[in-house]
Amino acid sequence: MQKDILGQDIFLMGGPGPRRRNLALSYLELTEREVEFIALSRDTTETDLKQRREITNGTAIYHDQSAVRAATHGRILILEGVEKAERNVLPVLNNLLENREMHLEDGRFLISSTRYDKLLKVKYLTHQ
């Protein structure tokens, strides 16, 4: 609970089984928070974390995946199986978790609200 109050990430470790997931989901239910869930495996790609592209009537449409939905809607992201993630996925996860940033295929760039506010403040001060 202390990490949640401080706004810090929580990393639960334990043996195989659903206990960690159930604990996290129970806590989120008690605190009335919304959740997005990703089960990582060796087959997980960057696209599975970011966006999926579909071609409909000759137009590319991007659908946000769980990590992007969690970031854009202020939900909690539960990552299960981090130890199984392939090397090419780890930099994307690291950048998202450590810097709160992600470049999306549709041209958007996710950035933390704190950093965004600082950038706006700097821009405002330099344009006065």
JSON list of C-alpha atoms in Angstrom, two decimals:
[
{"chain": "A", "resi": 1, "resn": "MET", "atom": "CA", "xyz": [0.00, 0.00, 0.00]},
{"chain": "A", "resi": 2, "resn": "GLN", "atom": "CA", "xyz": [2.88, 2.35, 0.78]},
{"chain": "A", "resi": 3, "resn": "LYS", "atom": "CA", "xyz": [4.29, 2.05, -2.76]},
{"chain": "A", "resi": 4, "resn": "ASP", "atom": "CA", "xyz": [0.86, 2.85, -4.20]},
{"chain": "A", "resi": 5, "resn": "ILE", "atom": "CA", "xyz": [0.56, 5.97, -2.04]},
{"chain": "A", "resi": 6, "resn": "LEU", "atom": "CA", "xyz": [4.03, 7.07, -3.18]},
{"chain": "A", "resi": 7, "resn": "GLY", "atom": "CA", "xyz": [3.14, 6.39, -6.83]},
{"chain": "A", "resi": 8, "resn": "GLN", "atom": "CA", "xyz": [5.90, 3.81, -7.23]},
{"chain": "A", "resi": 9, "resn": "ASP", "atom": "CA", "xyz": [5.85, 0.64, -9.30]},
{"chain": "A", "resi": 10, "resn": "ILE", "atom": "CA", "xyz": [5.32, -2.63, -7.48]},
{"chain": "A", "resi": 11, "resn": "PHE", "atom": "CA", "xyz": [7.13, -5.84, -8.43]},
{"chain": "A", "resi": 12, "resn": "LEU", "atom": "CA", "xyz": [5.69, -9.00, -6.87]},
{"chain": "A", "resi": 13, "resn": "MET", "atom": "CA", "xyz": [7.84, -12.13, -6.84]},
{"chain": "A", "resi": 14, "resn": "GLY", "atom": "CA", "xyz": [6.91, -15.66, -5.91]},
{"chain": "A", "resi": 15, "resn": "GLY", "atom": "CA", "xyz": [6.55, -19.23, -7.03]},
{"chain": "A", "resi": 16, "resn": "PRO", "atom": "CA", "xyz": [4.49, -20.39, -9.98]},
{"chain": "A", "resi": 17, "resn": "GLY", "atom": "CA", "xyz": [0.77, -19.98, -9.71]},
{"chain": "A", "resi": 18, "resn": "PRO", "atom": "CA", "xyz": [-1.92, -17.32, -9.62]},
{"chain": "A", "resi": 19, "resn": "ARG", "atom": "CA", "xyz": [-1.26, -15.95, -6.10]},
{"chain": "A", "resi": 20, "resn": "ARG", "atom": "CA", "xyz": [0.51, -12.74, -7.18]},
{"chain": "A", "resi": 21, "resn": "ARG", "atom": "CA", "xyz": [-2.11, -11.98, -9.82]},
{"chain": "A", "resi": 22, "resn": "ASN", "atom": "CA", "xyz": [-4.96, -12.66, -7.39]},
{"chain": "A", "resi": 23, "resn": "LEU", "atom": "CA", "xyz": [-3.32, -10.47, -4.73]},
{"chain": "A", "resi": 24, "resn": "ALA", "atom": "CA", "xyz": [-2.88, -7.60, -7.19]},
{"chain": "A", "resi": 25, "resn": "LEU", "atom": "CA", "xyz": [-6.41, -7.93, -8.57]},
{"chain": "A", "resi": 26, "resn": "SER", "atom": "CA", "xyz": [-7.88, -8.07, -5.04]},
{"chain": "A", "resi": 27, "resn": "TYR", "atom": "CA", "xyz": [-5.98, -4.92, -4.05]},
{"chain": "A", "resi": 28, "resn": "LEU", "atom": "CA", "xyz": [-7.14, -3.11, -7.18]},
{"chain": "A", "resi": 29, "resn": "GLU", "atom": "CA", "xyz": [-10.72, -4.16, -6.52]},
{"chain": "A", "resi": 30, "resn": "LEU", "atom": "CA", "xyz": [-10.51, -2.82, -2.96]},
{"chain": "A", "resi": 31, "resn": "THR", "atom": "CA", "xyz": [-9.08, 0.49, -4.18]},
{"chain": "A", "resi": 32, "resn": "GLU", "atom": "CA", "xyz": [-11.59, 0.62, -7.08]},
{"chain": "A", "resi": 33, "resn": "ARG", "atom": "CA", "xyz": [-8.90, 0.96, -9.74]},
{"chain": "A", "resi": 34, "resn": "GLU", "atom": "CA", "xyz": [-9.16, -0.20, -13.34]},
{"chain": "A", "resi": 35, "resn": "VAL", "atom": "CA", "xyz": [-6.62, -2.66, -14.69]},
{"chain": "A", "resi": 36, "resn": "GLU", "atom": "CA", "xyz": [-5.04, -3.77, -17.96]},
{"chain": "A", "resi": 37, "resn": "PHE", "atom": "CA", "xyz": [-3.28, -7.13, -18.11]},
{"chain": "A", "resi": 38, "resn": "ILE", "atom": "CA", "xyz": [-0.47, -8.50, -20.29]},
{"chain": "A", "resi": 39, "resn": "ALA", "atom": "CA", "xyz": [0.75, -12.09, -20.11]},
{"chain": "A", "resi": 40, "resn": "LEU", "atom": "CA", "xyz": [4.25, -11.99, -21.58]},
{"chain": "A", "resi": 41, "resn": "SER", "atom": "CA", "xyz": [5.78, -14.98, -23.31]},
{"chain": "A", "resi": 42, "resn": "ARG", "atom": "CA", "xyz": [8.66, -15.73, -25.66]},
{"chain": "A", "resi": 43, "resn": "ASP", "atom": "CA", "xyz": [6.30, -14.94, -28.54]},
{"chain": "A", "resi": 44, "resn": "THR", "atom": "CA", "xyz": [5.38, -11.45, -27.29]},
{"chain": "A", "resi": 45, "resn": "THR", "atom": "CA", "xyz": [6.50, -8.71, -29.69]},
{"chain": "A", "resi": 46, "resn": "GLU", "atom": "CA", "xyz": [6.70, -4.91, -29.53]},
{"chain": "A", "resi": 47, "resn": "THR", "atom": "CA", "xyz": [3.44, -4.78, -31.47]},
{"chain": "A", "resi": 48, "resn": "ASP", "atom": "CA", "xyz": [1.72, -6.82, -28.75]},
{"chain": "A", "resi": 49, "resn": "LEU", "atom": "CA", "xyz": [2.71, -4.10, -26.27]},
{"chain": "A", "resi": 50, "resn": "LYS", "atom": "CA", "xyz": [2.05, -1.05, -28.43]},
{"chain": "A", "resi": 51, "resn": "GLN", "atom": "CA", "xyz": [-0.50, -1.14, -31.24]},
{"chain": "A", "resi": 52, "resn": "ARG", "atom": "CA", "xyz": [-1.96, -3.59, -33.70]},
{"chain": "A", "resi": 53, "resn": "ARG", "atom": "CA", "xyz": [-2.49, -2.38, -37.26]},
{"chain": "A", "resi": 54, "resn": "GLU", "atom": "CA", "xyz": [-5.45, -3.52, -39.33]},
{"chain": "A", "resi": 55, "resn": "ILE", "atom": "CA", "xyz": [-6.19, -2.67, -42.93]},
{"chain": "A", "resi": 56, "resn": "THR", "atom": "CA", "xyz": [-9.88, -1.89, -43.41]},
{"chain": "A", "resi": 57, "resn": "ASN", "atom": "CA", "xyz": [-11.16, -0.73, -46.81]},
{"chain": "A", "resi": 58, "resn": "GLY", "atom": "CA", "xyz": [-7.61, 0.20, -47.81]},
{"chain": "A", "resi": 59, "resn": "THR", "atom": "CA", "xyz": [-7.04, 2.31, -44.69]},
{"chain": "A", "resi": 60, "resn": "ALA", "atom": "CA", "xyz": [-4.64, 1.46, -41.88]},
{"chain": "A", "resi": 61, "resn": "ILE", "atom": "CA", "xyz": [-6.32, 1.56, -38.47]},
{"chain": "A", "resi": 62, "resn": "TYR", "atom": "CA", "xyz": [-4.26, 1.26, -35.29]},
{"chain": "A", "resi": 63, "resn": "HIS", "atom": "CA", "xyz": [-5.73, -0.40, -32.21]},
{"chain": "A", "resi": 64, "resn": "ASP", "atom": "CA", "xyz": [-4.10, 0.37, -28.87]},
{"chain": "A", "resi": 65, "resn": "GLN", "atom": "CA", "xyz": [-2.95, -2.65, -26.87]},
{"chain": "A", "resi": 66, "resn": "SER", "atom": "CA", "xyz": [-3.11, -3.08, -23.09]},
{"chain": "A", "resi": 67, "resn": "ALA", "atom": "CA", "xyz": [0.03, -1.10, -22.20]},
{"chain": "A", "resi": 68, "resn": "VAL", "atom": "CA", "xyz": [-1.08, 1.89, -24.28]},
{"chain": "A", "resi": 69, "resn": "ARG", "atom": "CA", "xyz": [-4.65, 1.73, -22.96]},
{"chain": "A", "resi": 70, "resn": "ALA", "atom": "CA", "xyz": [-3.33, 1.63, -19.39]},
{"chain": "A", "resi": 71, "resn": "ALA", "atom": "CA", "xyz": [-1.18, 4.71, -20.02]},
{"chain": "A", "resi": 72, "resn": "THR", "atom": "CA", "xyz": [-3.80, 6.74, -21.88]},
{"chain": "A", "resi": 73, "resn": "HIS", "atom": "CA", "xyz": [-6.71, 5.91, -19.56]},
{"chain": "A", "resi": 74, "resn": "GLY", "atom": "CA", "xyz": [-4.83, 6.01, -16.24]},
{"chain": "A", "resi": 75, "resn": "ARG", "atom": "CA", "xyz": [-5.24, 2.32, -15.51]},
{"chain": "A", "resi": 76, "resn": "ILE", "atom": "CA", "xyz": [-2.92, -0.02, -13.65]},
{"chain": "A", "resi": 77, "resn": "LEU", "atom": "CA", "xyz": [-0.86, -2.32, -15.89]},
{"chain": "A", "resi": 78, "resn": "ILE", "atom": "CA", "xyz": [-0.17, -5.84, -14.65]},
{"chain": "A", "resi": 79, "resn": "LEU", "atom": "CA", "xyz": [2.68, -7.58, -16.46]},
{"chain": "A", "resi": 80, "resn": "GLU", "atom": "CA", "xyz": [2.84, -11.32, -15.89]},
{"chain": "A", "resi": 81, "resn": "GLY", "atom": "CA", "xyz": [5.77, -13.44, -17.05]},
{"chain": "A", "resi": 82, "resn": "VAL", "atom": "CA", "xyz": [8.35, -10.65, -17.40]},
{"chain": "A", "resi": 83, "resn": "GLU", "atom": "CA", "xyz": [11.10, -13.26, -17.05]},
{"chain": "A", "resi": 84, "resn": "LYS", "atom": "CA", "xyz": [9.88, -14.88, -20.30]},
{"chain": "A", "resi": 85, "resn": "ALA", "atom": "CA", "xyz": [10.08, -11.72, -22.44]},
{"chain": "A", "resi": 86, "resn": "GLU", "atom": "CA", "xyz": [12.51, -11.77, -25.36]},
{"chain": "A", "resi": 87, "resn": "ARG", "atom": "CA", "xyz": [15.43, -9.35, -25.57]},
{"chain": "A", "resi": 88, "resn": "ASN", "atom": "CA", "xyz": [13.83, -7.20, -28.26]},
{"chain": "A", "resi": 89, "resn": "VAL", "atom": "CA", "xyz": [10.82, -6.52, -26.00]},
{"chain": "A", "resi": 90, "resn": "LEU", "atom": "CA", "xyz": [12.80, -5.60, -22.87]},
{"chain": "A", "resi": 91, "resn": "PRO", "atom": "CA", "xyz": [13.93, -2.11, -24.06]},
{"chain": "A", "resi": 92, "resn": "VAL", "atom": "CA", "xyz": [10.31, -1.18, -24.81]},
{"chain": "A", "resi": 93, "resn": "LEU", "atom": "CA", "xyz": [9.20, -2.38, -21.37]},
{"chain": "A", "resi": 94, "resn": "ASN", "atom": "CA", "xyz": [12.12, -0.64, -19.69]},
{"chain": "A", "resi": 95, "resn": "ASN", "atom": "CA", "xyz": [11.40, 2.67, -21.42]},
{"chain": "A", "resi": 96, "resn": "LEU", "atom": "CA", "xyz": [7.73, 2.44, -20.51]},
{"chain": "A", "resi": 97, "resn": "LEU", "atom": "CA", "xyz": [8.32, 1.53, -16.87]},
{"chain": "A", "resi": 98, "resn": "GLU", "atom": "CA", "xyz": [11.38, 3.65, -16.14]},
{"chain": "A", "resi": 99, "resn": "ASN", "atom": "CA", "xyz": [10.79, 6.76, -18.27]},
{"chain": "A", "resi": 100, "resn": "ARG", "atom": "CA", "xyz": [7.03, 6.47, -18.82]},
{"chain": "A", "resi": 101, "resn": "GLU", "atom": "CA", "xyz": [7.60, 6.94, -22.55]},
{"chain": "A", "resi": 102, "resn": "MET", "atom": "CA", "xyz": [6.64, 5.00, -25.66]},
{"chain": "A", "resi": 103, "resn": "HIS", "atom": "CA", "xyz": [6.76, 5.81, -29.38]},
{"chain": "A", "resi": 104, "resn": "LEU", "atom": "CA", "xyz": [3.63, 4.49, -31.10]},
{"chain": "A", "resi": 105, "resn": "GLU", "atom": "CA", "xyz": [3.26, 3.28, -34.66]},
{"chain": "A", "resi": 106, "resn": "ASP", "atom": "CA", "xyz": [0.48, 5.78, -35.45]},
{"chain": "A", "resi": 107, "resn": "GLY", "atom": "CA", "xyz": [2.88, 8.68, -34.77]},
{"chain": "A", "resi": 108, "resn": "ARG", "atom": "CA", "xyz": [1.88, 9.46, -31.19]},
{"chain": "A", "resi": 109, "resn": "PHE", "atom": "CA", "xyz": [4.43, 9.60, -28.41]},
{"chain": "A", "resi": 110, "resn": "LEU", "atom": "CA", "xyz": [3.43, 8.72, -24.85]},
{"chain": "A", "resi": 111, "resn": "ILE", "atom": "CA", "xyz": [5.13, 10.78, -22.18]},
{"chain": "A", "resi": 112, "resn": "SER", "atom": "CA", "xyz": [4.58, 11.12, -18.43]},
{"chain": "A", "resi": 113, "resn": "SER", "atom": "CA", "xyz": [2.32, 13.97, -17.33]},
{"chain": "A", "resi": 114, "resn": "THR", "atom": "CA", "xyz": [5.06, 15.34, -15.07]},
{"chain": "A", "resi": 115, "resn": "ARG", "atom": "CA", "xyz": [7.55, 15.59, -17.92]},
{"chain": "A", "resi": 116, "resn": "TYR", "atom": "CA", "xyz": [4.89, 17.03, -20.24]},
{"chain": "A", "resi": 117, "resn": "ASP", "atom": "CA", "xyz": [4.08, 19.76, -17.70]},
{"chain": "A", "resi": 118, "resn": "LYS", "atom": "CA", "xyz": [7.79, 20.60, -17.38]},
{"chain": "A", "resi": 119, "resn": "LEU", "atom": "CA", "xyz": [8.13, 20.85, -21.17]},
{"chain": "A", "resi": 120, "resn": "LEU", "atom": "CA", "xyz": [5.12, 23.17, -21.36]},
{"chain": "A", "resi": 121, "resn": "LYS", "atom": "CA", "xyz": [6.55, 25.34, -18.60]},
{"chain": "A", "resi": 122, "resn": "VAL", "atom": "CA", "xyz": [9.91, 25.62, -20.37]},
{"chain": "A", "resi": 123, "resn": "LYS", "atom": "CA", "xyz": [8.20, 26.43, -23.67]},
{"chain": "A", "resi": 124, "resn": "TYR", "atom": "CA", "xyz": [6.01, 29.05, -21.98]},
{"chain": "A", "resi": 125, "resn": "LEU", "atom": "CA", "xyz": [9.00, 30.67, -20.27]},
{"chain": "A", "resi": 126, "resn": "THR", "atom": "CA", "xyz": [11.08, 30.80, -23.46]},
{"chain": "A", "resi": 127, "resn": "HIS", "atom": "CA", "xyz": [8.25, 32.37, -25.50]},
{"chain": "A", "resi": 128, "resn": "GLN", "atom": "CA", "xyz": [7.56, 35.27, -23.12]}
]
